[in-house]
Short mmCIF file of C-alpha atoms in Angstrom, two decimals:
data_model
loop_
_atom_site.label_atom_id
_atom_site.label_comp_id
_atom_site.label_asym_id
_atom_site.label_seq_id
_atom_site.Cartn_x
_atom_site.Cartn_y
_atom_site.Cartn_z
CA UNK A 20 0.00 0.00 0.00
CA UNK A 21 1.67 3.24 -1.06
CA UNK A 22 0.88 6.27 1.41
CA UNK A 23 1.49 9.79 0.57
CA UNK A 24 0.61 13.25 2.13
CA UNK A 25 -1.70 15.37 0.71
CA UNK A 26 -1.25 18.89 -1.06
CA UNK A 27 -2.72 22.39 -0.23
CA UNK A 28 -4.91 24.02 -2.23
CA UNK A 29 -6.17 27.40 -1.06
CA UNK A 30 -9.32 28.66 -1.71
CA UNK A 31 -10.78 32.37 -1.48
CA UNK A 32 -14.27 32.64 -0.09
CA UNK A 33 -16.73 35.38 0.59
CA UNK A 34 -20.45 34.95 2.39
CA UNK A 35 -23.63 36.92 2.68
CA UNK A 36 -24.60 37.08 6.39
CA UNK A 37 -28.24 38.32 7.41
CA UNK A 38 -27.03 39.25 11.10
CA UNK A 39 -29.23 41.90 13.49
CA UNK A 40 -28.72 45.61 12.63
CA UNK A 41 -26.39 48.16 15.00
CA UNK A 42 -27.34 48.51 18.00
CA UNK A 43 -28.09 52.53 16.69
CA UNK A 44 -30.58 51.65 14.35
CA UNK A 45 -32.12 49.48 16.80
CA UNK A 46 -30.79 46.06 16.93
CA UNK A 47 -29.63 43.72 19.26
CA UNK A 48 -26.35 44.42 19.91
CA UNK A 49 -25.25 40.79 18.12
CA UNK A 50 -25.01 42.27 14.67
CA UNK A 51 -23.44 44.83 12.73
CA UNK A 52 -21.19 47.51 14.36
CA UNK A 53 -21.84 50.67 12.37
CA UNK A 54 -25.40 51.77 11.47
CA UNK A 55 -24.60 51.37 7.77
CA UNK A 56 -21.98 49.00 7.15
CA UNK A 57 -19.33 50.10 4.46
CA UNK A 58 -18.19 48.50 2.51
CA UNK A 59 -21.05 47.46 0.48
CA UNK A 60 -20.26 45.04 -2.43
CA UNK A 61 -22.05 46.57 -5.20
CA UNK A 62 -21.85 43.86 -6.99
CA UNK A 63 -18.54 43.12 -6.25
CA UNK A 64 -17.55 39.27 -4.96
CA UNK A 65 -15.23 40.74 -2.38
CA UNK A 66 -13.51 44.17 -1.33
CA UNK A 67 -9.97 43.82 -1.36
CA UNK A 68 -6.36 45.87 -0.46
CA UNK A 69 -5.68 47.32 -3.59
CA UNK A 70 -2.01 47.99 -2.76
CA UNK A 71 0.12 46.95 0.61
CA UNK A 72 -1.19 49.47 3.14
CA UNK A 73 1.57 52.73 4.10
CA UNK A 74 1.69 52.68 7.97
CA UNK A 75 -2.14 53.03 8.64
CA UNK A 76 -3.46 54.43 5.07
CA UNK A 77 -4.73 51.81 3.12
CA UNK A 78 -6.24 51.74 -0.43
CA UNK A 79 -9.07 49.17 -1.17
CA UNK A 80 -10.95 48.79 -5.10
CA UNK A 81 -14.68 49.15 -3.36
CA UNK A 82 -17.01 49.96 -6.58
CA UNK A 83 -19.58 51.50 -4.29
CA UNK A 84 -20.41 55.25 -4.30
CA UNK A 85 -20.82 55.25 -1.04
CA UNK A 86 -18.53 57.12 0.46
CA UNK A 87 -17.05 55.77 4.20
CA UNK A 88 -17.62 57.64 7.24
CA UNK A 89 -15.25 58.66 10.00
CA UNK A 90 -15.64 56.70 12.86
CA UNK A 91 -16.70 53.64 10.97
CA UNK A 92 -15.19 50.16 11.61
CA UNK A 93 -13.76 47.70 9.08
CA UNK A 94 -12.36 44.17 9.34
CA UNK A 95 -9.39 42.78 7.82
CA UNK A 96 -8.94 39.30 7.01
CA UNK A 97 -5.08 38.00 7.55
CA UNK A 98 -4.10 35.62 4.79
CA UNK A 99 -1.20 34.90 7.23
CA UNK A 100 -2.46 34.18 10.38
CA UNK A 101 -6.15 33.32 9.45
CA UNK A 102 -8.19 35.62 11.48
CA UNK A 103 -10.42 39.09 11.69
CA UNK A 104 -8.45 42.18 12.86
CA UNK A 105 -10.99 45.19 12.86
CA UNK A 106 -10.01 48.80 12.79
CA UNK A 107 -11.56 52.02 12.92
CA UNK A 108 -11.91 54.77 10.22
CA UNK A 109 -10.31 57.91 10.95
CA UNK A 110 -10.35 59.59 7.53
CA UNK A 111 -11.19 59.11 4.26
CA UNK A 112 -10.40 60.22 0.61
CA UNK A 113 -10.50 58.57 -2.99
CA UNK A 114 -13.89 57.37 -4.48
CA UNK A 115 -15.70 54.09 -6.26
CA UNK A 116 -12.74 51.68 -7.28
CA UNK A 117 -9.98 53.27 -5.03
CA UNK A 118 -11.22 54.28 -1.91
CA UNK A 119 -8.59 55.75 1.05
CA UNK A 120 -8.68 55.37 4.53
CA UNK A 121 -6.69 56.68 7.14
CA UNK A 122 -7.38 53.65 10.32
CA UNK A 123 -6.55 54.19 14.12
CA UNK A 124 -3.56 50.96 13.74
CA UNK A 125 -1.50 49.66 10.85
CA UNK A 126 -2.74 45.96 9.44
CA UNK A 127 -0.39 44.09 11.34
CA UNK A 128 -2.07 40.73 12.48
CA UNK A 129 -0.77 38.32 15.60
CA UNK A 130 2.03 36.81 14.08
CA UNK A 131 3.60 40.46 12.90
CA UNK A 132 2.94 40.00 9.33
CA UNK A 133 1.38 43.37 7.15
CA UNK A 134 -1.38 43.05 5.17
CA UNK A 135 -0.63 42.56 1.56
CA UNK A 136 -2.53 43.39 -1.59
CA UNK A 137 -5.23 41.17 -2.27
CA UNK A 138 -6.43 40.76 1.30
CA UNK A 139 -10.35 41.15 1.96
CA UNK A 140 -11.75 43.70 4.03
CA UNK A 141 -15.33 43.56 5.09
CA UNK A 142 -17.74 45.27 7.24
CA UNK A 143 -17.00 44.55 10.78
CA UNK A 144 -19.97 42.56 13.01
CA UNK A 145 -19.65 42.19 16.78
CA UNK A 146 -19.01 38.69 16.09
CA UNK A 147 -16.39 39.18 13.10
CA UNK A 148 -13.43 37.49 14.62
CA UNK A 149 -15.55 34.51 15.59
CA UNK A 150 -17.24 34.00 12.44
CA UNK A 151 -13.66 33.77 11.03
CA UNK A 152 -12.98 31.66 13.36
CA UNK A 153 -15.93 29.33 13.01
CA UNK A 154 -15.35 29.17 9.22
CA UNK A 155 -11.56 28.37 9.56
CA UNK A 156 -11.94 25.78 12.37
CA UNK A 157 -14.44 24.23 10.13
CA UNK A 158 -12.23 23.93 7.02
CA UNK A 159 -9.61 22.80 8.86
CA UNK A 160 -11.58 19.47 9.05
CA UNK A 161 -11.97 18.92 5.50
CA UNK A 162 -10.59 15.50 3.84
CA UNK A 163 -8.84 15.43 0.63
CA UNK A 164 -10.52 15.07 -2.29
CA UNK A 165 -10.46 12.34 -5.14
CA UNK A 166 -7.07 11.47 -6.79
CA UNK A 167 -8.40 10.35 -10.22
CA UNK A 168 -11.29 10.90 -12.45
CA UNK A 169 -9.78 7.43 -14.79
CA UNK A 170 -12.79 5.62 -15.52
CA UNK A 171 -10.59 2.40 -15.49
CA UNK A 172 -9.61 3.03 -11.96
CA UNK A 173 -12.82 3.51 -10.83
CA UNK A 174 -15.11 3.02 -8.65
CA UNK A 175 -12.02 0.77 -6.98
CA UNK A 176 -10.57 4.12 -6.68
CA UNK A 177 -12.76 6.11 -5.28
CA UNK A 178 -11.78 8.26 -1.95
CA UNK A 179 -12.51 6.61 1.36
CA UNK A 180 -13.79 7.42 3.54
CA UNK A 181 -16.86 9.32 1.28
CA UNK A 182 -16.18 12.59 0.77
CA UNK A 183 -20.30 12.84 0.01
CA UNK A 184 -21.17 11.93 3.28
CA UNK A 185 -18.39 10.39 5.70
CA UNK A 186 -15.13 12.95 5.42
CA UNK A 187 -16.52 15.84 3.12
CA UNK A 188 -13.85 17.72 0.96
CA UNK A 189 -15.78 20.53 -0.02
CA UNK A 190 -17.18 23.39 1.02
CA UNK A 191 -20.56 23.13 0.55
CA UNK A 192 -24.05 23.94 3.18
CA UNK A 193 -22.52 21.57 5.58
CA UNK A 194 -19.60 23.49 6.68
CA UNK A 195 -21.75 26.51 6.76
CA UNK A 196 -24.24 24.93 9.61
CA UNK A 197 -21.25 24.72 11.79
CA UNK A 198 -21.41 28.31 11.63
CA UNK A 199 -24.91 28.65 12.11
CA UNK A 200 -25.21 26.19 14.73
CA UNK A 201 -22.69 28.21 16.81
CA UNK A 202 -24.01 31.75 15.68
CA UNK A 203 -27.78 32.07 16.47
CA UNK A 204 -28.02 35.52 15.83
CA UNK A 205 -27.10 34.76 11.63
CA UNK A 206 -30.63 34.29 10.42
CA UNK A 207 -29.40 33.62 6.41
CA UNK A 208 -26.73 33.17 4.43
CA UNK A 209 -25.44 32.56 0.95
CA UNK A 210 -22.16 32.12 -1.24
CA UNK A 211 -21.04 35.05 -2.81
CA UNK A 212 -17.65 33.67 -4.17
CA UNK A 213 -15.57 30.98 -3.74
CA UNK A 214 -12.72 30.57 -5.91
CA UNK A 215 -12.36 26.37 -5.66
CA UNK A 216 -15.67 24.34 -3.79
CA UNK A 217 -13.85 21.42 -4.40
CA UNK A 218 -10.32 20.05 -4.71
CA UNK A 219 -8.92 19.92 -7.81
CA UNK A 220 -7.94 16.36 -8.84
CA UNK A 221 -4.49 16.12 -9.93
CA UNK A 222 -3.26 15.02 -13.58
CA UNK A 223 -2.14 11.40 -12.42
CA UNK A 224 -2.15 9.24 -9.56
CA UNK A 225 0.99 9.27 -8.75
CA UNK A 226 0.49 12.87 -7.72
CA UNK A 227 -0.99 13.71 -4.20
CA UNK A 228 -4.57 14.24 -3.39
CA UNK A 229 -5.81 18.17 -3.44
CA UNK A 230 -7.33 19.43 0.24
CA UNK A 231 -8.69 22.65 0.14
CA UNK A 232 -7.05 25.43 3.01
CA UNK A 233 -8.57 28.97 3.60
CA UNK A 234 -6.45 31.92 2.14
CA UNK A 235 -8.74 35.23 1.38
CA UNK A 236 -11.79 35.26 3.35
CA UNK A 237 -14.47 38.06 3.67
CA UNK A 238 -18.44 38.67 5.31
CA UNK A 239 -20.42 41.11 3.52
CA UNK A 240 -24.23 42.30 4.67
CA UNK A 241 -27.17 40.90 3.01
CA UNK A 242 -28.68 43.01 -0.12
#
């Protein structure tokens, strides 16, 4: 029997949370932060860092019109360390596709690393570094996928356990109700993007089996 480790494959992923309104505009304090959360997607699959951030001025390609405002709170998602930082708007310039803000700390996450282009930033929610937290936990139980789509290799070759319902290697609605289940203040949800659901399978067996790892990760509010 030949054994061999699996590969990474990272995977980007955005969600649409339905989560209580601010506590201003009358919710329950489990919800958003800021009365209206920015930044909106507008149609966008995720916000990201258009640049590496300069000390605490950071650039991000938001299509929205809607301008930030000062005081505002935003949350970062570290492709390093894996986790939520939020920060607080202290100024703004720029408009739609290369908005400016000037935060109260740098994007520097737990491990020391600064934020490089390409990382998400979302809304924050007074449960933001949880959520991340959920979601990561949750991938990090993921199986690998299959090694071979060879019709003369299979079914003999197919992945055991069953991805489908023993080991899942996707990320599909059951790795989302270990979020819900743990949140019960998210009343919906939905996909917005994610850039792999499943592993890729690689070219030949004698290549190792694909498992999927978190890299980009953001939570945007419901339409």
């Amino acid at each position: 029997t030949v054994v061999q480790a699996v590969a990474d494959e990272t995977t980007d992923v955005t969600l649409q949370l339905t989560i209580p309104d601010s506590v201003g505009s009358g919710g329950s304090g489990l919800g958003w932060v800021d009365d209206a959360p920015w930044p909106p997607l507008n149609g966008q699959n995720s916000v990201a860092l258009a640049s590496s951030p300069t000390g605490t001025v950071i650039t991000v390609n938001a299509t929205t019109t809607t301008a930030p405002t000062v005081g505002a709170t935003v949350a970062w998602w570290s492709s390093h360390d894996l986790r939520f930082h939020v920060r607080e708007v202290l100024s703004w310039g720029g408009s739609s596709g290369a908005w400016t803000l000037q935060l109260d700390a740098p994007l520097i996450d737990s491990d020391g690393n600064a934020a490089p282009a390409g990382d998400y930033i979302s809304p924050a929610a007074v449960n933001m570094e949880a959520y991340g937290a959920t979601f990561r936990d949750g991938m990090r139980n993921l199986g690998p996928g299959e090694n071979t789509t060879d019709d003369f290799r299979l079914p003999r070759a197919a992945r055991h356990p069953y991805p489908e319902t023993d080991w899942p290697s996707g990320i599909t609605s059951r790795l989302m109700q270990r979020v819900l289940n743990a949140h019960q203040e998210i009343s919906d949800w939905a996909w917005i993007f994610r850039s792999k659901a499943l592993p890729t399978v690689p070219a030949n067996v004698a290549l190792p089996p694909n498992v999927l790892v978190l890299r980009h990760f953001g939570i945007y509010r419901d339409a």
